[in-house]
Coordinates of C-alpha atoms (C1' of nucleotides) in Angstrom, one line a residue:
Chain A
M5 CA 76.9 138.6 101.6
Q6 CA 79.5 140.7 103.9
N7 CA 82.7 139.3 104.9
T8 CA 81.7 137.4 107.9
I9 CA 85.4 136.9 109.3
G10 CA 86.6 140.2 110.8
N11 CA 89.8 139.0 112.6
L12 CA 91.8 136.8 110.2
R13 CA 95.4 137.1 110.5
R14 CA 98.4 135.6 109.0
A15 CA 99.4 132.8 111.4
P16 CA 102.6 133.2 113.1
V17 CA 105.1 130.4 112.2
N18 CA 106.8 130.1 115.6
V19 CA 108.7 126.9 115.7
V20 CA 109.5 125.4 119.0
A21 CA 112.9 123.5 118.4
G22 CA 112.5 120.2 116.9
G23 CA 108.6 120.2 117.5
V24 CA 105.5 121.2 115.5
P25 CA 104.6 124.8 114.7
A26 CA 103.2 126.7 117.5
L27 CA 100.0 127.3 115.5
C28 CA 99.4 123.6 115.5
A29 CA 101.0 122.7 119.2
Q30 CA 97.4 123.1 121.1
C31 CA 95.1 122.6 118.2
D32 CA 92.5 120.0 119.3
A33 CA 92.8 118.5 115.9
R34 CA 96.5 118.0 115.6
H35 CA 96.1 114.4 115.6
I36 CA 92.8 113.8 113.5
G37 CA 91.6 115.2 110.4
L38 CA 93.7 116.7 107.9
C39 CA 97.0 117.4 109.6
D40 CA 97.6 114.2 111.0
A41 CA 98.5 113.1 107.4
L42 CA 101.5 114.9 107.6
P43 CA 104.8 114.6 109.3
D44 CA 105.6 117.5 111.7
D45 CA 108.2 119.1 109.3
D46 CA 105.7 119.2 106.4
L47 CA 103.4 121.0 108.8
H48 CA 105.2 123.7 108.9
F49 CA 104.7 124.5 105.6
L50 CA 101.0 123.8 105.8
A51 CA 100.9 126.2 108.8
S52 CA 102.8 128.9 106.5
V53 CA 99.5 129.1 104.3
A54 CA 97.2 129.1 106.9
R55 CA 95.4 131.7 108.7
Q56 CA 93.9 131.3 112.1
A57 CA 90.3 132.8 113.0
R58 CA 88.3 132.8 116.5
I59 CA 84.4 132.9 115.7
E60 CA 82.2 134.1 118.5
K61 CA 79.4 131.9 119.5
G62 CA 76.1 132.4 117.2
R63 CA 78.1 134.4 114.6
G64 CA 77.9 133.0 110.9
F65 CA 81.2 132.5 108.8
V66 CA 80.1 131.0 105.7
T67 CA 77.2 132.4 103.9
E68 CA 75.2 130.4 101.0
G69 CA 75.8 131.9 97.7
D70 CA 79.1 133.8 98.6
P71 CA 82.3 133.2 96.6
A72 CA 83.9 130.0 97.9
R73 CA 87.6 131.4 98.7
Q74 CA 88.4 129.4 101.4
F75 CA 88.4 125.9 103.2
F76 CA 88.2 126.0 106.8
N77 CA 89.3 123.0 109.1
I78 CA 88.0 123.4 112.9
N79 CA 90.7 123.4 115.8
H80 CA 88.2 123.8 118.6
G81 CA 84.5 124.1 119.2
T82 CA 81.3 123.4 117.2
A83 CA 79.6 124.7 113.9
K84 CA 76.3 124.0 112.3
L85 CA 76.0 124.0 108.5
F86 CA 72.9 124.4 106.9
K87 CA 70.5 125.0 103.9
D88 CA 67.8 127.4 103.8
L89 CA 64.7 127.6 101.9
P90 CA 63.3 131.4 101.1
D91 CA 60.5 131.2 103.2
G92 CA 62.6 130.4 106.3
R93 CA 62.5 126.6 106.6
R94 CA 66.2 125.6 107.5
Q95 CA 67.7 122.1 107.3
I96 CA 70.9 121.6 109.2
T97 CA 73.2 119.4 107.4
G98 CA 75.6 118.6 109.8
F99 CA 77.6 119.7 112.9
A100 CA 81.6 120.1 112.6
G101 CA 83.7 119.7 115.3
A102 CA 87.4 119.7 116.1
G103 CA 89.3 118.1 113.0
D104 CA 86.3 118.4 110.4
F105 CA 86.7 120.1 107.2
I106 CA 84.5 122.8 106.1
G107 CA 84.3 123.7 102.2
L108 CA 84.5 120.6 100.2
A109 CA 80.7 120.8 99.3
A110 CA 81.6 124.0 97.1
N111 CA 82.1 125.0 93.7
A112 CA 82.3 128.6 93.0
T113 CA 80.1 129.5 95.5
Y114 CA 79.3 128.1 98.9
M115 CA 76.3 125.9 98.5
F116 CA 75.7 125.9 102.4
G117 CA 75.8 128.3 105.3
A118 CA 78.0 127.8 108.4
E119 CA 77.4 129.2 112.1
A120 CA 79.4 128.7 115.3
L121 CA 77.4 127.0 118.1
E122 CA 79.9 127.9 120.5
T123 CA 83.3 129.8 120.3
V124 CA 85.1 128.2 117.3
Q125 CA 88.8 128.3 116.8
L126 CA 89.4 127.3 112.9
C127 CA 92.4 127.6 110.2
S128 CA 91.4 128.7 106.8
F129 CA 93.1 128.1 103.8
D130 CA 92.7 130.1 100.4
R131 CA 91.5 127.5 97.9
G132 CA 94.1 128.9 95.3
E133 CA 97.1 128.3 97.8
L134 CA 95.5 124.7 98.4
R135 CA 96.4 124.1 94.9
A136 CA 99.9 124.3 95.7
V137 CA 99.7 122.3 98.9
F138 CA 98.2 119.4 96.8
A139 CA 101.0 119.8 94.5
R140 CA 103.8 119.3 97.4
F141 CA 101.8 116.7 99.6
P142 CA 99.6 114.3 97.6
A143 CA 98.9 112.7 100.9
I144 CA 96.4 115.6 101.9
E145 CA 94.5 115.0 98.5
R146 CA 94.2 111.4 99.2
R147 CA 93.1 112.6 102.7
L148 CA 90.5 114.6 101.4
L149 CA 89.1 112.2 99.3
D150 CA 88.9 109.8 102.3
V151 CA 87.2 112.5 104.3
A152 CA 84.7 113.2 101.4
S153 CA 83.9 109.3 101.1
H154 CA 83.1 109.5 104.6
E155 CA 81.1 112.2 104.6
L156 CA 78.9 110.6 101.7
I157 CA 78.4 107.8 103.7
I158 CA 77.1 109.8 106.7
A159 CA 74.9 111.8 104.2
Q160 CA 73.3 108.5 103.0
E161 CA 72.7 107.5 106.5
Q162 CA 71.2 111.0 107.0
M163 CA 69.1 110.8 104.0
L164 CA 67.6 107.3 105.6
L165 CA 66.8 109.0 108.9
L166 CA 65.3 112.0 107.4
G167 CA 63.4 110.1 104.5
R168 CA 62.1 106.9 106.7
K169 CA 62.6 106.8 110.5
T170 CA 60.2 108.3 113.0
A171 CA 60.8 111.2 115.3
V172 CA 62.1 108.6 118.4
E173 CA 64.2 106.7 115.8
R174 CA 65.8 109.9 114.7
V175 CA 66.6 111.3 118.2
A176 CA 67.8 108.0 119.2
S177 CA 69.8 107.8 116.1
F178 CA 71.4 111.0 116.7
L179 CA 72.2 110.6 120.4
D180 CA 73.8 107.2 119.6
G181 CA 76.0 108.6 116.9
W182 CA 76.8 111.6 119.1
G183 CA 78.1 109.2 121.6
L184 CA 80.3 107.2 119.2
R185 CA 81.6 110.6 117.9
V186 CA 83.0 111.5 121.3
A187 CA 83.7 108.3 122.2
S188 CA 86.4 108.0 119.4
C189 CA 88.1 110.9 121.2
Q190 CA 87.6 110.0 124.9
G191 CA 86.5 107.0 126.1
A192 CA 83.1 105.7 125.6
A193 CA 80.9 108.2 127.4
T194 CA 77.8 107.8 129.2
R195 CA 77.3 111.6 129.7
L196 CA 76.8 113.6 126.5
D197 CA 77.2 117.3 126.5
L198 CA 75.8 118.7 123.4
P199 CA 76.4 122.1 122.0
M200 CA 73.8 122.7 120.1
T201 CA 69.9 123.8 121.5
R202 CA 66.7 121.7 120.7
N203 CA 66.1 123.9 117.8
D204 CA 69.3 123.1 116.3
L205 CA 68.3 119.4 116.8
A206 CA 65.0 119.9 115.3
E207 CA 66.5 121.6 112.5
Y208 CA 68.9 118.6 111.9
L209 CA 66.5 115.8 112.2
G210 CA 63.7 117.3 110.0
L211 CA 61.3 117.8 113.0
T212 CA 60.1 120.5 115.1
V213 CA 61.5 121.5 118.6
E214 CA 58.2 120.3 120.6
T215 CA 58.5 116.9 118.8
I216 CA 62.3 117.0 120.0
S217 CA 61.3 117.5 123.3
R218 CA 58.4 114.8 123.3
A219 CA 60.8 112.2 121.9
L220 CA 63.5 112.8 124.5
A221 CA 60.5 112.6 127.2
T222 CA 59.6 109.2 125.5
L223 CA 63.1 107.9 125.8
R224 CA 63.5 109.2 129.6
K225 CA 60.4 107.3 130.2
Q226 CA 61.6 104.1 128.9
G227 CA 64.6 104.7 130.9
V228 CA 67.1 104.8 127.9
V229 CA 68.4 108.0 128.9
A230 CA 68.1 110.8 131.6
V231 CA 68.0 114.6 130.6
G232 CA 69.8 117.0 132.5
A233 CA 69.8 120.8 132.7
D234 CA 72.1 122.7 130.4
H235 CA 72.2 120.4 127.3
V236 CA 73.6 117.3 129.2
I237 CA 72.1 114.1 128.1
S238 CA 73.0 110.9 130.0
V239 CA 73.0 107.4 128.1
I240 CA 71.5 104.9 130.6
D241 CA 71.1 102.2 128.2
P242 CA 73.5 102.5 125.2
A243 CA 72.4 99.0 123.5
R244 CA 68.8 99.9 123.6
L245 CA 69.5 103.6 122.3
A246 CA 71.3 102.0 119.5
A247 CA 68.7 99.4 118.6
I248 CA 65.9 101.9 118.6
G249 CA 68.2 104.2 116.3
Q250 CA 68.8 101.2 114.0
A251 CA 65.0 100.6 114.2
E252 CA 65.7 97.1 115.4
G253 CA 63.8 97.8 118.5
Chain B
M5 CA 75.9 88.4 100.4
Q6 CA 76.2 86.3 97.4
N7 CA 78.2 87.4 94.7
T8 CA 75.6 89.5 92.7
I9 CA 77.9 89.8 89.3
G10 CA 78.0 86.6 87.4
N11 CA 79.1 87.7 84.2
L12 CA 82.3 89.6 84.9
R13 CA 85.1 89.1 82.2
R14 CA 88.6 90.5 81.9
A15 CA 88.0 93.2 79.1
P16 CA 89.5 92.7 75.7
V17 CA 91.9 95.6 75.1
N18 CA 91.2 95.6 71.4
V19 CA 93.1 98.9 70.0
V20 CA 91.7 100.8 67.1
A21 CA 94.9 101.9 65.3
G22 CA 95.5 105.8 66.6
G23 CA 91.9 105.4 68.6
V24 CA 90.8 104.5 72.0
P25 CA 90.4 101.0 73.4
A26 CA 87.2 99.3 71.8
L27 CA 86.2 98.6 75.3
C28 CA 85.6 102.5 75.5
A29 CA 84.5 103.1 72.1
Q30 CA 81.1 102.9 72.3
C31 CA 80.9 103.9 75.8
D32 CA 78.3 106.4 76.6
A33 CA 80.6 107.7 79.4
R34 CA 83.8 108.2 77.3
H35 CA 83.4 111.8 77.3
I36 CA 82.0 112.4 80.9
G37 CA 82.8 111.1 84.0
L38 CA 86.2 109.5 85.1
C39 CA 87.6 108.7 81.6
D40 CA 87.5 112.1 80.4
A41 CA 90.2 113.1 82.6
L42 CA 92.5 111.2 80.4
P43 CA 93.9 111.5 77.2
D44 CA 93.6 108.5 74.9
D45 CA 96.7 106.8 75.4
D46 CA 96.4 106.7 79.1
L47 CA 93.0 105.3 78.6
H48 CA 94.4 101.9 77.3
F49 CA 96.2 101.5 80.8
L50 CA 92.9 102.1 82.6
A51 CA 91.1 99.7 80.3
S52 CA 93.5 97.3 81.0
V53 CA 92.5 96.9 84.5
A54 CA 88.9 97.2 84.0
R55 CA 86.3 94.6 83.8
Q56 CA 83.2 95.2 81.7
A57 CA 79.7 93.4 83.0
R58 CA 76.3 93.7 81.9
I59 CA 73.5 93.8 84.8
E60 CA 70.0 92.7 83.9
K61 CA 67.1 94.9 84.9
G62 CA 66.1 94.3 88.3
R63 CA 69.3 92.7 89.1
G64 CA 71.1 93.7 92.3
F65 CA 74.9 94.3 92.1
V66 CA 76.0 95.7 95.3
T67 CA 74.9 94.5 98.4
E68 CA 75.1 96.5 101.9
G69 CA 77.4 94.7 104.1
D70 CA 79.4 92.9 101.5
P71 CA 83.0 93.7 101.5
A72 CA 83.7 96.3 99.2
R73 CA 86.0 94.9 96.7
Q74 CA 85.4 96.9 93.4
F75 CA 84.4 100.4 92.1
F76 CA 82.0 100.7 89.3
N77 CA 81.9 103.4 86.6
I78 CA 78.3 103.2 84.6
N79 CA 78.7 103.2 80.8
H80 CA 75.1 102.8 80.0
G81 CA 71.6 102.6 81.7
T82 CA 70.6 103.6 85.4
A83 CA 71.0 102.0 88.7
K84 CA 69.2 102.8 91.9
L85 CA 71.6 103.1 95.1
F86 CA 69.7 102.7 98.6
K87 CA 69.7 101.9 102.0
D88 CA 67.3 99.6 104.1
L89 CA 65.9 99.5 107.6
P90 CA 65.3 95.9 109.1
D91 CA 61.8 96.2 108.9
G92 CA 61.9 96.6 105.0
R93 CA 61.6 100.5 104.9
R94 CA 63.6 101.9 102.3
Q95 CA 65.7 105.0 101.2
I96 CA 66.9 105.5 97.8
T97 CA 69.8 107.5 98.2
G98 CA 70.5 108.3 94.4
F99 CA 70.3 107.3 90.9
A100 CA 73.2 106.6 88.8
G101 CA 73.5 107.0 85.1
A102 CA 76.2 107.0 82.5
G103 CA 79.4 108.4 83.6
D104 CA 78.5 108.1 87.3
F105 CA 80.8 106.5 89.7
I106 CA 79.5 103.7 92.4
G107 CA 81.4 102.9 95.4
L108 CA 83.0 106.2 96.7
A109 CA 80.6 105.9 99.7
A110 CA 82.2 102.6 101.0
N111 CA 84.9 101.8 103.7
A112 CA 85.8 98.1 104.2
T113 CA 82.0 97.0 103.2
Y114 CA 79.7 98.6 101.2
M115 CA 77.7 101.0 103.1
F116 CA 74.6 100.6 100.5
G117 CA 73.0 98.5 97.8
A118 CA 72.8 99.0 94.3
E119 CA 70.4 97.6 91.5
A120 CA 69.7 98.1 87.8
L121 CA 66.4 99.9 86.6
E122 CA 67.3 99.1 83.2
T123 CA 69.7 97.0 81.6
V124 CA 73.2 98.4 82.9
Q125 CA 76.4 98.2 81.6
L126 CA 79.4 99.1 83.6
C127 CA 83.1 98.8 84.2
S128 CA 84.5 97.6 87.4
F129 CA 87.7 98.2 89.0
D130 CA 89.4 96.3 91.7
R131 CA 89.7 98.6 94.6
G132 CA 93.7 97.1 94.8
E133 CA 94.6 97.8 91.4
L134 CA 92.8 101.3 91.5
R135 CA 95.8 102.5 93.9
A136 CA 98.3 101.6 91.2
V137 CA 95.9 103.8 89.0
F138 CA 96.0 106.6 91.2
A139 CA 99.8 106.5 91.5
R140 CA 100.2 106.5 87.6
F141 CA 97.6 109.3 86.9
P142 CA 97.2 111.6 89.8
A143 CA 94.5 113.4 87.6
I144 CA 91.9 110.7 88.5
E145 CA 92.3 111.2 91.9
R146 CA 91.7 114.7 91.5
R147 CA 88.8 114.0 89.6
L148 CA 87.5 111.6 92.3
L149 CA 87.7 114.4 94.7
D150 CA 85.8 116.7 92.5
V151 CA 83.0 113.9 91.9
A152 CA 82.9 113.4 95.7
S153 CA 82.4 117.1 96.4
H154 CA 79.6 117.4 94.1
E155 CA 77.8 114.2 95.4
L156 CA 78.2 116.1 98.8
I157 CA 76.4 119.1 97.3
I158 CA 73.5 116.8 96.0
A159 CA 73.4 115.1 99.1
Q160 CA 72.9 118.1 101.2
E161 CA 70.5 119.2 98.8
Q162 CA 68.6 115.9 99.2
M163 CA 68.6 116.5 103.2
L164 CA 66.8 119.8 102.7
L165 CA 64.2 118.2 100.4
L166 CA 63.7 115.2 102.7
G167 CA 63.7 117.4 106.0
R168 CA 61.8 120.3 105.1
K169 CA 60.0 120.2 101.6
T170 CA 56.3 119.4 100.9
A171 CA 55.3 116.5 98.8
V172 CA 54.7 118.7 95.8
E173 CA 57.5 120.6 96.4
R174 CA 59.6 117.4 96.4
V175 CA 58.4 115.8 93.1
A176 CA 59.0 119.4 91.3
S177 CA 62.4 119.4 92.7
F178 CA 63.1 116.2 91.4
L179 CA 61.5 116.6 87.9
D180 CA 63.5 120.0 87.7
G181 CA 66.7 118.3 88.8
W182 CA 66.1 115.4 86.4
G183 CA 65.7 118.0 83.6
L184 CA 68.8 119.8 84.5
R185 CA 70.7 116.3 84.4
V186 CA 69.6 115.5 80.8
A187 CA 69.8 118.7 79.4
S188 CA 73.4 118.7 80.7
C189 CA 73.9 115.8 77.8
Q190 CA 71.4 116.4 75.3
G191 CA 69.7 119.9 74.7
A192 CA 67.1 121.3 77.0
A193 CA 64.4 118.6 76.9
T194 CA 60.8 119.2 77.6
R195 CA 60.3 115.4 77.5
L196 CA 61.5 113.3 80.2
D197 CA 61.7 109.7 79.9
L198 CA 62.0 108.2 83.5
P199 CA 63.5 104.7 84.1
M200 CA 62.3 104.1 87.4
T201 CA 58.8 103.6 88.7
R202 CA 56.4 105.7 90.8
N203 CA 57.4 103.3 93.8
D204 CA 61.1 104.0 93.3
L205 CA 60.1 107.8 93.0
A206 CA 58.6 107.7 96.5
E207 CA 61.4 105.6 97.9
Y208 CA 63.8 108.2 96.6
L209 CA 61.7 111.4 98.0
G210 CA 60.8 110.0 101.4
L211 CA 57.0 109.4 100.5
T212 CA 54.6 106.9 99.0
V213 CA 53.4 105.7 95.8
E214 CA 50.0 107.1 96.2
T215 CA 51.5 110.4 97.3
I216 CA 53.4 110.6 94.3
S217 CA 50.7 110.0 92.1
R218 CA 48.6 112.8 93.7
A219 CA 51.6 115.5 93.7
L220 CA 51.9 114.5 90.0
A221 CA 48.0 115.2 89.5
T222 CA 48.4 118.4 91.2
L223 CA 51.2 119.6 89.0
R224 CA 49.3 118.3 85.8
K225 CA 46.1 120.2 87.2
Q226 CA 48.1 123.3 87.5
G227 CA 49.4 122.9 83.9
V228 CA 53.1 122.5 85.1
V229 CA 53.5 119.1 83.2
A230 CA 51.9 116.5 81.5
V231 CA 52.0 112.7 82.6
G232 CA 52.1 110.4 79.8
A233 CA 52.3 106.8 79.6
D234 CA 55.2 104.7 80.2
H235 CA 57.2 106.9 82.5
V236 CA 57.3 110.0 80.2
I237 CA 56.7 113.3 81.8
S238 CA 56.5 116.4 79.5
V239 CA 57.6 119.7 81.5
I240 CA 54.9 122.4 80.2
D241 CA 56.3 125.3 82.4
P242 CA 60.0 124.8 83.4
A243 CA 60.2 128.1 85.2
R244 CA 57.0 127.2 87.4
L245 CA 58.3 124.0 88.0
A246 CA 61.7 125.2 89.1
A247 CA 60.0 127.9 91.2
I248 CA 57.9 125.3 93.0
G249 CA 60.6 122.8 93.7
Q250 CA 62.9 125.7 95.1
A251 CA 59.7 126.7 97.5
E252 CA 59.8 130.1 95.4
G253 CA 56.0 129.8 94.5
Chain C
dC17 C1' 64.9 142.7 143.5
dG18 C1' 61.6 142.6 139.3
dC19 C1' 61.4 142.2 134.7
dG20 C1' 62.2 140.8 130.3
dT21 C1' 64.1 137.3 127.4
dG22 C1' 65.2 132.7 125.3
dA23 C1' 65.3 127.8 126.0
dC24 C1' 62.4 124.2 127.0
dT25 C1' 58.4 121.5 128.3
dT26 C1' 53.5 119.8 128.0
dG27 C1' 49.1 119.8 126.6
dA28 C1' 45.0 120.8 122.9
dT29 C1' 43.9 120.6 118.1
dC30 C1' 44.9 120.6 113.4
dT31 C1' 46.5 118.4 109.1
dG32 C1' 49.5 116.5 105.1
dG33 C1' 50.9 112.6 103.7
dA34 C1' 50.3 107.6 105.3
dT35 C1' 47.4 103.8 105.2
dC36 C1' 43.5 101.0 103.5
dA37 C1' 40.7 100.2 100.0
dA38 C1' 38.9 99.7 95.4
dG39 C1' 39.4 100.0 90.5
dG40 C1' 42.1 101.0 86.0
dT41 C1' 45.4 99.8 82.3
dG42 C1' 48.8 97.4 79.6
dG43 C1' 52.1 93.7 78.9
dC44 C1' 52.9 88.9 78.4
dG45 C1' 52.1 83.6 78.7
dG46 C1' 49.4 80.1 77.6
Chain D
dC24 C1' 41.5 85.1 73.4
dC25 C1' 41.6 85.2 78.4
dG26 C1' 43.8 85.8 83.0
dC27 C1' 47.5 87.3 85.6
dC28 C1' 50.3 90.6 87.5
dA29 C1' 53.0 94.7 88.0
dC30 C1' 52.0 99.3 88.1
dC31 C1' 49.4 103.3 88.6
dT32 C1' 45.3 106.2 89.9
dT33 C1' 41.9 107.8 93.0
dG34 C1' 39.1 107.9 97.1
dA35 C1' 38.0 107.1 102.4
dT36 C1' 40.0 107.1 106.8
dC37 C1' 43.5 107.3 110.1
dC38 C1' 47.4 109.2 112.9
dA39 C1' 52.4 110.9 113.6
dG40 C1' 54.2 115.2 113.9
dA41 C1' 52.8 120.1 113.0
dT42 C1' 50.8 123.8 114.7
dC43 C1' 48.9 126.7 118.4
dA44 C1' 48.7 127.8 123.5
dA45 C1' 50.2 128.1 128.1
dG46 C1' 53.2 127.6 131.3
dT47 C1' 58.2 127.0 133.9
dC48 C1' 63.0 127.9 134.5
dA49 C1' 67.3 129.9 134.4
dC50 C1' 69.7 134.0 133.6
dG51 C1' 71.3 138.9 132.6
dC52 C1' 70.3 143.5 133.2
dG53 C1' 68.4 148.0 135.2

DNA sequence: CGCGTGACTTGATCTGGATCAAGGTGGCGG
DNA sequence: CCGCCACCTTGATCCAGATCAAGTCACGCG
């Protein structure tokens, strides 16, 4: 239950003349997620209540059960969100990347844990101060409702996956979904650069590492993907991958 | 993709002097869910944009893929929400009862199907008109964000269940959760009156009917529950049930 | 350079829950 | 009253994925 963020600091609100706050200028999420709902001017107000932090790879920054004092918005990097059972079984409930909001699914205490898969940069907002932000910018609250609704859709998709899909279907679904995710930022990518280990994948898809490995081998033998070194997976046949993931194949 | 609601009608806004709209008077959800966020006066405005409908047991009223034109708020009865795979595999993503809101997890089209488990009464709101409601009552939008956040917590809990729990743990989790749910309305109940069949349960918990039956038999033999006729299950040892569901036992 | 360690793969075996099969029970229409 | 049908239970067998086991590979470190 220790404070997992040591290096929080009040964000400096340096303003480039006529531009966006320095804090936001090189933020990967400037034009997605929360902040895109605001004109540049209002962004200054938001930046003034934000603190920026850098989380090293492998470091946890949310502990399930801790009082939920802050929201987070990821600027750069990827984190995993998870829930554990007392005996160590773990379910990763999602991966959060640039623009993603962490902390919606919380009441008094966090109902999940979070850990950086790679070095993560994020903005954190005090939950109390956020009330003030809502009052001033109803657009943000509306945006949050949209975000939450979308997360609900993703969550239901994941329940279908966990409850009903086979191992190969789960892996295909994941790769297809991850492809769409990066495609929405960059162009349609054939080369996926995954930030997570096979073990993370297993904990996300409700399987074991060995089964992930075998499912990837199956997809490779079918000529659907090519498995490279260092977490790189190339999609050879995107249509087939999608079909398998949707259980149409 | 046919319209599954045949008997929608414009709700009459009969006002009992100094009271709540007649539409809302005997609504089970009057003091939970959406409407509790409003004083009686404002309720009239809300009622004026609501249509009330009655869905017979076993009747579907949302079809995945249909254009998402309305939100629903259940007044009475229970419905199941689900997602299907092309080959017929089904995952029930949740059960919605009085006060529960249906339609958050949708964008242009519904991303799930819904069907009444017992005769259901509900209010439906046109999504367009709801914009106007938001503008007039920001409290509702805030409430919806709370609702969505809470649903997100439930969804993550369910992912943990589907991805990592054993059959007996899943059934225990469900019974424990259902017990808490009815306890929050009525007092702590030892006698659970379930509206769904064993098959629904299986589709909710990612199992088969047979496994549900066996898991209940196990819990019965352990003296944790008693299985009665007609969907009645009595909780003999609530603490033990909760422990098994949380995988602490 | 050798050694230790963490991530991954592949093979052999085991097992929890699925599938297949056979009743039991109760409501309901004729 | 009977026969049908939907729902549930219990038993026998099967199998997808877990578990156990053994390597391979890349990398950091003394």
